[in-house]
PDB file of C-alpha atoms in Angstrom:
ATOM      1  CA  MET A1391     -20.611 -47.716-287.994  1.00 88.00           C
ATOM      2  CA  ASN A1392     -18.873 -49.713-290.688  1.00 92.00           C
ATOM      3  CA  TYR A1393     -19.024 -53.263-289.303  1.00 93.00           C
ATOM      4  CA  LYS A1394     -16.980 -54.772-292.132  1.00 97.00           C
ATOM      5  CA  ALA A1395     -14.095 -52.403-291.360  1.00 97.00           C
ATOM      6  CA  LEU A1396     -14.531 -53.082-287.626  1.00 95.00           C
ATOM      7  CA  ILE A1397     -14.309 -56.850-288.100  1.00 96.00           C
ATOM      8  CA  LEU A1398     -11.303 -56.573-290.412  1.00 97.00           C
ATOM      9  CA  GLY A1399      -9.514 -54.119-288.123  1.00 97.00           C
ATOM     10  CA  SER A1400     -10.244 -56.198-285.024  1.00 95.00           C
ATOM     11  CA  PHE A1401      -9.000 -59.344-286.759  1.00 97.00           C
ATOM     12  CA  LEU A1402      -5.790 -57.554-287.765  1.00 98.00           C
ATOM     13  CA  PHE A1403      -5.275 -56.317-284.199  1.00 97.00           C
ATOM     14  CA  LEU A1404      -5.752 -59.861-282.926  1.00 97.00           C
ATOM     15  CA  LEU A1405      -3.312 -61.215-285.530  1.00 98.00           C
ATOM     16  CA  GLY A1406      -0.752 -58.559-284.620  1.00 98.00           C
ATOM     17  CA  GLN A1407      -1.121 -59.271-280.904  1.00 97.00           C
ATOM     18  CA  ILE A1408      -0.666 -63.001-281.506  1.00 98.00           C
ATOM     19  CA  MET A1409       2.462 -62.365-283.569  1.00 97.00           C
ATOM     20  CA  VAL A1410       3.886 -60.070-280.888  1.00 97.00           C
ATOM     21  CA  TRP A1411       3.215 -62.714-278.236  1.00 98.00           C
ATOM     22  CA  TYR A1412       5.291 -65.267-280.144  1.00 97.00           C
ATOM     23  CA  GLN A1413       7.932 -62.665-280.984  1.00 97.00           C
ATOM     24  CA  ILE A1414       8.622 -61.692-277.381  1.00 97.00           C
ATOM     25  CA  ASN A1415       7.638 -64.877-275.527  1.00 97.00           C
ATOM     26  CA  GLY A1416       8.954 -67.409-278.012  1.00 97.00           C
ATOM     27  CA  GLN A1417      12.186 -67.377-276.023  1.00 97.00           C
ATOM     28  CA  PHE A1418      10.384 -69.377-273.332  1.00 97.00           C
ATOM     29  CA  LEU A1419       9.169 -71.958-275.854  1.00 97.00           C
ATOM     30  CA  SER A1420      12.207 -72.595-278.028  1.00 96.00           C
ATOM     31  CA  ASN A1421      15.963 -72.406-277.676  1.00 97.00           C
ATOM     32  CA  TRP A1422      16.165 -71.552-281.375  1.00 97.00           C
ATOM     33  CA  VAL A1423      14.123 -68.402-280.763  1.00 96.00           C
ATOM     34  CA  LYS A1424      16.006 -67.623-277.550  1.00 97.00           C
ATOM     35  CA  GLU A1425      19.345 -67.741-279.366  1.00 97.00           C
ATOM     36  CA  ARG A1426      18.209 -65.475-282.244  1.00 96.00           C
ATOM     37  CA  PRO A1427      16.769 -62.251-280.819  1.00 96.00           C
ATOM     38  CA  ILE A1428      17.868 -60.252-283.869  1.00 96.00           C
ATOM     39  CA  ILE A1429      15.925 -62.502-286.209  1.00 95.00           C
ATOM     40  CA  MET A1430      12.900 -62.278-283.923  1.00 96.00           C
ATOM     41  CA  SER A1431      13.178 -58.491-283.812  1.00 96.00           C
ATOM     42  CA  LEU A1432      12.916 -58.424-287.607  1.00 96.00           C
ATOM     43  CA  LEU A1433       9.342 -59.637-287.219  1.00 95.00           C
ATOM     44  CA  GLY A1434       8.633 -56.088-286.084  1.00 96.00           C
ATOM     45  CA  VAL A1435       8.391 -54.953-289.717  1.00 97.00           C
ATOM     46  CA  PRO A1436       5.447 -57.149-290.776  1.00 97.00           C
ATOM     47  CA  ILE A1437       3.839 -56.727-287.360  1.00 98.00           C
ATOM     48  CA  SER A1438       3.992 -52.934-287.713  1.00 98.00           C
ATOM     49  CA  TYR A1439       2.462 -53.234-291.165  1.00 98.00           C
ATOM     50  CA  ILE A1440      -0.425 -55.244-289.709  1.00 98.00           C
ATOM     51  CA  TYR A1441      -0.959 -52.662-286.942  1.00 98.00           C
ATOM     52  CA  ILE A1442      -0.988 -49.804-289.441  1.00 98.00           C
ATOM     53  CA  TYR A1443      -3.837 -51.453-291.356  1.00 98.00           C
ATOM     54  CA  ALA A1444      -5.627 -52.513-288.166  1.00 98.00           C
ATOM     55  CA  THR A1445      -5.610 -48.871-287.106  1.00 97.00           C
ATOM     56  CA  TYR A1446      -6.741 -47.716-290.539  1.00 98.00           C
ATOM     57  CA  TYR A1447      -9.745 -50.031-290.626  1.00 98.00           C
ATOM     58  CA  THR A1448     -10.890 -49.493-287.057  1.00 96.00           C
ATOM     59  CA  VAL A1449     -10.609 -45.706-287.353  1.00 96.00           C
ATOM     60  CA  GLN A1450     -12.617 -45.988-290.570  1.00 97.00           C
ATOM     61  CA  ALA A1451     -15.208 -48.101-288.706  1.00 95.00           C
ATOM     62  CA  PHE A1452     -15.648 -45.333-286.121  1.00 93.00           C
ATOM     63  CA  ASP A1453     -15.908 -42.462-288.611  1.00 93.00           C
ATOM     64  CA  GLY A1454     -12.407 -41.143-288.012  1.00 94.00           C
ATOM     65  CA  SER A1455     -12.303 -41.397-284.221  1.00 92.00           C
ATOM     66  CA  LEU A1456      -8.935 -42.621-282.922  1.00 92.00           C
ATOM     67  CA  TRP A1457      -9.740 -43.603-279.315  1.00 90.00           C
ATOM     68  CA  PRO A1458     -11.916 -46.641-280.102  1.00 91.00           C
ATOM     69  CA  GLN A1459      -9.163 -48.302-282.149  1.00 92.00           C
ATOM     70  CA  ARG A1460      -6.677 -47.898-279.305  1.00 91.00           C
ATOM     71  CA  LEU A1461      -9.023 -49.505-276.813  1.00 90.00           C
ATOM     72  CA  ILE A1462      -9.956 -52.309-279.209  1.00 92.00           C
ATOM     73  CA  GLY A1463      -6.266 -53.036-279.841  1.00 93.00           C
ATOM     74  CA  PHE A1464      -5.619 -53.097-276.088  1.00 91.00           C
ATOM     75  CA  SER A1465      -8.537 -55.437-275.446  1.00 89.00           C
ATOM     76  CA  MET A1466      -7.488 -57.805-278.231  1.00 92.00           C
ATOM     77  CA  GLY A1467      -4.016 -57.867-276.701  1.00 93.00           C
ATOM     78  CA  MET A1468      -5.341 -58.778-273.258  1.00 90.00           C
ATOM     79  CA  ILE A1469      -7.442 -61.591-274.669  1.00 88.00           C
ATOM     80  CA  ALA A1470      -4.673 -62.984-276.904  1.00 94.00           C
ATOM     81  CA  PHE A1471      -2.103 -62.779-274.106  1.00 94.00           C
ATOM     82  CA  ALA A1472      -4.292 -64.616-271.615  1.00 90.00           C
ATOM     83  CA  ILE A1473      -5.164 -67.431-274.013  1.00 92.00           C
ATOM     84  CA  LEU A1474      -1.655 -67.937-275.422  1.00 96.00           C
ATOM     85  CA  THR A1475       0.012 -67.764-272.013  1.00 95.00           C
ATOM     86  CA  TYR A1476      -2.399 -70.368-270.709  1.00 93.00           C
ATOM     87  CA  LEU A1477      -2.021 -72.671-273.727  1.00 95.00           C
ATOM     88  CA  HIS A1478       1.768 -72.529-274.060  1.00 97.00           C
ATOM     89  CA  LEU A1479       3.066 -71.764-270.570  1.00 95.00           C
ATOM     90  CA  ASN A1480       0.279 -73.320-268.481  1.00 93.00           C
ATOM     91  CA  GLU A1481      -0.197 -70.131-266.486  1.00 91.00           C
ATOM     92  CA  THR A1482      -3.658 -70.442-265.073  1.00 87.00           C
ATOM     93  CA  ILE A1483      -6.248 -67.761-265.423  1.00 87.00           C
ATOM     94  CA  ASN A1484      -6.809 -66.782-261.795  1.00 90.00           C
ATOM     95  CA  ILE A1485      -9.484 -64.479-260.394  1.00 94.00           C
ATOM     96  CA  LYS A1486      -7.392 -61.343-260.996  1.00 90.00           C
ATOM     97  CA  THR A1487      -6.822 -62.293-264.626  1.00 86.00           C
ATOM     98  CA  THR A1488     -10.480 -63.242-265.028  1.00 90.00           C
ATOM     99  CA  ILE A1489     -11.588 -59.818-263.787  1.00 92.00           C
ATOM    100  CA  THR A1490      -9.081 -58.151-266.105  1.00 87.00           C
ATOM    101  CA  LEU A1491     -10.440 -60.139-269.067  1.00 88.00           C
ATOM    102  CA  ILE A1492     -13.993 -59.216-268.119  1.00 93.00           C
ATOM    103  CA  LEU A1493     -12.919 -55.558-268.071  1.00 90.00           C
ATOM    104  CA  ALA A1494     -11.275 -55.983-271.491  1.00 87.00           C
ATOM    105  CA  ALA A1495     -14.510 -57.486-272.819  1.00 90.00           C
ATOM    106  CA  ALA A1496     -16.437 -54.588-271.260  1.00 92.00           C
ATOM    107  CA  ILE A1497     -14.123 -52.104-272.997  1.00 89.00           C
ATOM    108  CA  LEU A1498     -14.815 -53.852-276.314  1.00 87.00           C
ATOM    109  CA  GLY A1499     -18.541 -53.799-275.670  1.00 89.00           C
ATOM    110  CA  ILE A1500     -18.554 -50.122-274.757  1.00 90.00           C
ATOM    111  CA  GLN A1501     -16.578 -49.156-277.854  1.00 86.00           C
ATOM    112  CA  ILE A1502     -18.720 -51.226-280.222  1.00 85.00           C
ATOM    113  CA  LEU A1503     -22.207 -50.871-278.747  1.00 87.00           C
ATOM    114  CA  TRP A1504     -22.267 -47.397-277.179  1.00 85.00           C
ATOM    115  CA  LYS A1505     -23.506 -44.882-279.734  1.00 77.00           C
TER     116      LYS A1505
END
């Protein structure tokens, strides 16, 4: 496994997930964002670019296998969503969300550690 590519790809997935969170949930944080959905939708271009490279690096990390990158991207999204929703919207992390985050962490662990 190429750990450098894995770290870079995972970081890019996390960055993309964070950007998507602000893109689609910014409407609940700012009237400026709420009143400009077309401008916010234009963020899709750089976000897509980030996801393309995140996919490239994580597939490279797993010797060409596509499934691990999909599950890593999903897990990064769950983690980013939970943290950002808690920080900005004060939605608590209840037992259901905690179990979901534990499952996301388990998915990451399985993809990275299982040979």
